[in-house]
Amino acid sequence: MSKVAWLFPGQGSQAVGMGVALAQAEPAAQVVLKEADAALGFSLSQLMAEGPEETLKLTEHTQPAILTHSLMVVRAYAQRLPKPDFAAGHSLGEYSALVALGVLDFTDAVRTVRERGRAMQVAVPVGVGAMAALLGMSLADVEASCAEAAASTGRIVVPANFNGPGQIVIAGHTEAVEAALEAAKTRGGRKALKLPVSAPFHSPLMEPAKTHMEPILRELAFRAPICPLVNNVDAQAVSDPEALRDGLVRQIPGAVRWQATLDLLLDEGVTTFLELGPGKVLAGLVKRQAKERGLEVTALSFGTPEDLAQLG
């Protein structure tokens, strides 16, 4: 029997104008914006609609903006979309998934991800850390490049996001990341590029952010989800509320195991993947990974009213 997974995007999917058409078309989406503004004490809705882009790109704003857009989609379209058998979110998107599954209250989550963004940025001063994507390389070669760079610089660099076959993101001290990019060239890396982010997310350099966020996450009320969530840090299907909480804590310095997450969902018989929120990155990753495995799937993105036409 065919199964459905709801997927939720992470940082990098934001854009000025996000959610505007949805709010205009769907009263339920407009209510989400009002709830976000009230919870945060400033007009996130105006920032999402009008920018400026540089302000929206600040991590403390980007994270609540993407969460809010995803929940606008859920509130507006949940009754028209196939119900999920599983859910997963990429990094920040795990919070969106937990709200959609009834584990967290939206107002708690939107405040928490804003603080998460602040904590991640404060953990490493701007310029000290970096992230980069290595394309067309095996995990073994990426790990060897990181090890070589760490040894030569005396600094930290590790795989941070396993996004798909041949798509691995590394993170760490800037000089170590740059050394890893050079080392990757000697191992046949097809393409390597630094990412436009302000901190080395999902690396050991985020331990101060984990320390800051853990007591905040411990105070939140977690409920049982309506279906299992495949978490980032273990790539395992989880339903226990305390295990879901623990996953969010360990996720901060831990790698995002997205390729393993999709493999688990495909192994479980999921053939319909619905990306809820801004952008279409996750749907693209699903299609590529399923194709590599010789599987036929449907992967659709829903972020605007026009996207409903995909349901036929």
mmCIF file with all atom_site columns, C-alpha atoms in Angstrom, residues 188-282:
data_model
loop_
_atom_site.group_PDB
_atom_site.id
_atom_site.type_symbol
_atom_site.label_atom_id
_atom_site.label_alt_id
_atom_site.label_comp_id
_atom_site.label_asym_id
_atom_site.label_entity_id
_atom_site.label_seq_id
_atom_site.pdbx_PDB_ins_code
_atom_site.Cartn_x
_atom_site.Cartn_y
_atom_site.Cartn_z
_atom_site.occupancy
_atom_site.B_iso_or_equiv
_atom_site.pdbx_formal_charge
_atom_site.auth_seq_id
_atom_site.auth_comp_id
_atom_site.auth_asym_id
_atom_site.auth_atom_id
_atom_site.pdbx_PDB_model_num
ATOM 1  C CA . GLY A 1 188 ? 38.477 14.255 -7.794 1.00 0.00 ? 188 GLY A CA 1
ATOM 2  C CA . GLY A 1 189 ? 35.781 16.447 -6.304 1.00 0.00 ? 189 GLY A CA 1
ATOM 3  C CA . ARG A 1 190 ? 33.648 17.493 -9.255 1.00 0.00 ? 190 ARG A CA 1
ATOM 4  C CA . LYS A 1 191 ? 32.532 20.752 -7.693 1.00 0.00 ? 191 LYS A CA 1
ATOM 5  C CA . ALA A 1 192 ? 33.076 22.511 -4.385 1.00 0.00 ? 192 ALA A CA 1
ATOM 6  C CA . LEU A 1 193 ? 31.615 25.804 -3.275 1.00 0.00 ? 193 LEU A CA 1
ATOM 7  C CA . LYS A 1 194 ? 31.368 27.793 -0.069 1.00 0.00 ? 194 LYS A CA 1
ATOM 8  C CA . LEU A 1 195 ? 27.819 28.469 1.089  1.00 0.00 ? 195 LEU A CA 1
ATOM 9  C CA . PRO A 1 196 ? 26.469 31.942 1.894  1.00 0.00 ? 196 PRO A CA 1
ATOM 10 C CA . VAL A 1 197 ? 25.797 31.231 5.572  1.00 0.00 ? 197 VAL A CA 1
ATOM 11 C CA . SER A 1 198 ? 26.992 33.094 8.639  1.00 0.00 ? 198 SER A CA 1
ATOM 12 C CA . ALA A 1 199 ? 27.867 30.167 10.914 1.00 0.00 ? 199 ALA A CA 1
ATOM 13 C CA . PRO A 1 200 ? 29.092 26.527 10.748 1.00 0.00 ? 200 PRO A CA 1
ATOM 14 C CA . PHE A 1 201 ? 25.784 24.828 11.525 1.00 0.00 ? 201 PHE A CA 1
ATOM 15 C CA . HIS A 1 202 ? 25.626 21.144 12.520 1.00 0.00 ? 202 HIS A CA 1
ATOM 16 C CA . SER A 1 203 ? 29.264 20.957 13.580 1.00 0.00 ? 203 SER A CA 1
ATOM 17 C CA . PRO A 1 204 ? 30.982 20.626 16.985 1.00 0.00 ? 204 PRO A CA 1
ATOM 18 C CA . LEU A 1 205 ? 31.379 24.423 16.956 1.00 0.00 ? 205 LEU A CA 1
ATOM 19 C CA . MET A 1 206 ? 27.656 24.569 17.737 1.00 0.00 ? 206 MET A CA 1
ATOM 20 C CA . GLU A 1 207 ? 28.098 22.988 21.191 1.00 0.00 ? 207 GLU A CA 1
ATOM 21 C CA . PRO A 1 208 ? 27.611 26.394 22.924 1.00 0.00 ? 208 PRO A CA 1
ATOM 22 C CA . ALA A 1 209 ? 24.280 26.743 21.107 1.00 0.00 ? 209 ALA A CA 1
ATOM 23 C CA . LYS A 1 210 ? 23.275 23.262 22.259 1.00 0.00 ? 210 LYS A CA 1
ATOM 24 C CA . THR A 1 211 ? 24.147 24.195 25.850 1.00 0.00 ? 211 THR A CA 1
ATOM 25 C CA . HIS A 1 212 ? 22.036 27.357 25.563 1.00 0.00 ? 212 HIS A CA 1
ATOM 26 C CA . MET A 1 213 ? 19.046 25.664 23.911 1.00 0.00 ? 213 MET A CA 1
ATOM 27 C CA . GLU A 1 214 ? 18.837 22.467 25.971 1.00 0.00 ? 214 GLU A CA 1
ATOM 28 C CA . PRO A 1 215 ? 17.125 23.991 29.048 1.00 0.00 ? 215 PRO A CA 1
ATOM 29 C CA . ILE A 1 216 ? 14.743 25.921 26.783 1.00 0.00 ? 216 ILE A CA 1
ATOM 30 C CA . LEU A 1 217 ? 13.769 22.726 24.956 1.00 0.00 ? 217 LEU A CA 1
ATOM 31 C CA . ARG A 1 218 ? 13.437 20.861 28.263 1.00 0.00 ? 218 ARG A CA 1
ATOM 32 C CA . GLU A 1 219 ? 10.768 23.350 29.385 1.00 0.00 ? 219 GLU A CA 1
ATOM 33 C CA . LEU A 1 220 ? 8.561  22.940 26.306 1.00 0.00 ? 220 LEU A CA 1
ATOM 34 C CA . ALA A 1 221 ? 5.532  20.650 26.306 1.00 0.00 ? 221 ALA A CA 1
ATOM 35 C CA . PHE A 1 222 ? 5.975  17.756 23.847 1.00 0.00 ? 222 PHE A CA 1
ATOM 36 C CA . ARG A 1 223 ? 3.001  15.561 22.882 1.00 0.00 ? 223 ARG A CA 1
ATOM 37 C CA . ALA A 1 224 ? 2.771  12.301 20.938 1.00 0.00 ? 224 ALA A CA 1
ATOM 38 C CA . PRO A 1 225 ? 2.779  12.845 17.140 1.00 0.00 ? 225 PRO A CA 1
ATOM 39 C CA . ILE A 1 226 ? -0.059 11.837 14.826 1.00 0.00 ? 226 ILE A CA 1
ATOM 40 C CA . CYS A 1 227 ? 2.503  9.756  12.916 1.00 0.00 ? 227 CYS A CA 1
ATOM 41 C CA . PRO A 1 228 ? 6.217  8.979  13.322 1.00 0.00 ? 228 PRO A CA 1
ATOM 42 C CA . LEU A 1 229 ? 8.853  11.605 12.592 1.00 0.00 ? 229 LEU A CA 1
ATOM 43 C CA . VAL A 1 230 ? 12.142 10.546 10.989 1.00 0.00 ? 230 VAL A CA 1
ATOM 44 C CA . ASN A 1 231 ? 14.606 12.703 12.878 1.00 0.00 ? 231 ASN A CA 1
ATOM 45 C CA . ASN A 1 232 ? 17.769 14.334 11.524 1.00 0.00 ? 232 ASN A CA 1
ATOM 46 C CA . VAL A 1 233 ? 20.353 13.149 13.990 1.00 0.00 ? 233 VAL A CA 1
ATOM 47 C CA . ASP A 1 234 ? 19.581 9.403  13.900 1.00 0.00 ? 234 ASP A CA 1
ATOM 48 C CA . ALA A 1 235 ? 17.519 9.059  10.694 1.00 0.00 ? 235 ALA A CA 1
ATOM 49 C CA . GLN A 1 236 ? 15.130 6.889  12.695 1.00 0.00 ? 236 GLN A CA 1
ATOM 50 C CA . ALA A 1 237 ? 11.338 6.933  12.949 1.00 0.00 ? 237 ALA A CA 1
ATOM 51 C CA . VAL A 1 238 ? 10.458 8.338  16.374 1.00 0.00 ? 238 VAL A CA 1
ATOM 52 C CA . SER A 1 239 ? 7.121  8.709  18.165 1.00 0.00 ? 239 SER A CA 1
ATOM 53 C CA . ASP A 1 240 ? 8.054  9.020  21.843 1.00 0.00 ? 240 ASP A CA 1
ATOM 54 C CA . PRO A 1 241 ? 7.779  12.691 22.940 1.00 0.00 ? 241 PRO A CA 1
ATOM 55 C CA . GLU A 1 242 ? 10.957 12.593 25.045 1.00 0.00 ? 242 GLU A CA 1
ATOM 56 C CA . ALA A 1 243 ? 12.904 11.032 22.192 1.00 0.00 ? 243 ALA A CA 1
ATOM 57 C CA . LEU A 1 244 ? 11.616 13.780 19.886 1.00 0.00 ? 244 LEU A CA 1
ATOM 58 C CA . ARG A 1 245 ? 12.799 16.421 22.373 1.00 0.00 ? 245 ARG A CA 1
ATOM 59 C CA . ASP A 1 246 ? 16.204 14.756 22.679 1.00 0.00 ? 246 ASP A CA 1
ATOM 60 C CA . GLY A 1 247 ? 16.536 14.700 18.894 1.00 0.00 ? 247 GLY A CA 1
ATOM 61 C CA . LEU A 1 248 ? 16.146 18.479 18.729 1.00 0.00 ? 248 LEU A CA 1
ATOM 62 C CA . VAL A 1 249 ? 18.853 18.939 21.368 1.00 0.00 ? 249 VAL A CA 1
ATOM 63 C CA . ARG A 1 250 ? 21.360 16.628 19.676 1.00 0.00 ? 250 ARG A CA 1
ATOM 64 C CA . GLN A 1 251 ? 20.522 18.002 16.234 1.00 0.00 ? 251 GLN A CA 1
ATOM 65 C CA . ILE A 1 252 ? 22.188 21.372 16.916 1.00 0.00 ? 252 ILE A CA 1
ATOM 66 C CA . PRO A 1 253 ? 25.824 20.130 16.720 1.00 0.00 ? 253 PRO A CA 1
ATOM 67 C CA . GLY A 1 254 ? 24.892 16.880 14.954 1.00 0.00 ? 254 GLY A CA 1
ATOM 68 C CA . ALA A 1 255 ? 24.906 16.196 11.217 1.00 0.00 ? 255 ALA A CA 1
ATOM 69 C CA . VAL A 1 256 ? 21.678 16.269 9.177  1.00 0.00 ? 256 VAL A CA 1
ATOM 70 C CA . ARG A 1 257 ? 21.323 12.732 7.829  1.00 0.00 ? 257 ARG A CA 1
ATOM 71 C CA . TRP A 1 258 ? 18.909 13.566 5.040  1.00 0.00 ? 258 TRP A CA 1
ATOM 72 C CA . GLN A 1 259 ? 20.023 10.878 2.584  1.00 0.00 ? 259 GLN A CA 1
ATOM 73 C CA . ALA A 1 260 ? 19.508 8.202  5.248  1.00 0.00 ? 260 ALA A CA 1
ATOM 74 C CA . THR A 1 261 ? 16.146 9.785  6.124  1.00 0.00 ? 261 THR A CA 1
ATOM 75 C CA . LEU A 1 262 ? 14.920 9.442  2.539  1.00 0.00 ? 262 LEU A CA 1
ATOM 76 C CA . ASP A 1 263 ? 16.313 5.908  2.312  1.00 0.00 ? 263 ASP A CA 1
ATOM 77 C CA . LEU A 1 264 ? 14.288 4.936  5.377  1.00 0.00 ? 264 LEU A CA 1
ATOM 78 C CA . LEU A 1 265 ? 11.116 6.474  3.938  1.00 0.00 ? 265 LEU A CA 1
ATOM 79 C CA . LEU A 1 266 ? 11.643 4.754  0.592  1.00 0.00 ? 266 LEU A CA 1
ATOM 80 C CA . ASP A 1 267 ? 12.315 1.439  2.365  1.00 0.00 ? 267 ASP A CA 1
ATOM 81 C CA . GLU A 1 268 ? 9.059  1.912  4.318  1.00 0.00 ? 268 GLU A CA 1
ATOM 82 C CA . GLY A 1 269 ? 7.131  2.102  1.043  1.00 0.00 ? 269 GLY A CA 1
ATOM 83 C CA . VAL A 1 270 ? 6.575  5.856  0.840  1.00 0.00 ? 270 VAL A CA 1
ATOM 84 C CA . THR A 1 271 ? 5.813  6.764  -2.773 1.00 0.00 ? 271 THR A CA 1
ATOM 85 C CA . THR A 1 272 ? 4.240  10.210 -2.288 1.00 0.00 ? 272 THR A CA 1
ATOM 86 C CA . PHE A 1 273 ? 6.353  13.015 -0.843 1.00 0.00 ? 273 PHE A CA 1
ATOM 87 C CA . LEU A 1 274 ? 4.812  16.428 -0.157 1.00 0.00 ? 274 LEU A CA 1
ATOM 88 C CA . GLU A 1 275 ? 7.144  19.355 0.603  1.00 0.00 ? 275 GLU A CA 1
ATOM 89 C CA . LEU A 1 276 ? 5.233  21.950 2.627  1.00 0.00 ? 276 LEU A CA 1
ATOM 90 C CA . GLY A 1 277 ? 6.680  25.458 2.793  1.00 0.00 ? 277 GLY A CA 1
ATOM 91 C CA . PRO A 1 278 ? 8.913  27.729 0.730  1.00 0.00 ? 278 PRO A CA 1
ATOM 92 C CA . GLY A 1 279 ? 11.008 26.383 -2.131 1.00 0.00 ? 279 GLY A CA 1
ATOM 93 C CA . LYS A 1 280 ? 11.309 23.048 -3.915 1.00 0.00 ? 280 LYS A CA 1
ATOM 94 C CA . VAL A 1 281 ? 14.713 21.793 -2.738 1.00 0.00 ? 281 VAL A CA 1
ATOM 95 C CA . LEU A 1 282 ? 13.518 18.734 -0.832 1.00 0.00 ? 282 LEU A CA 1
#
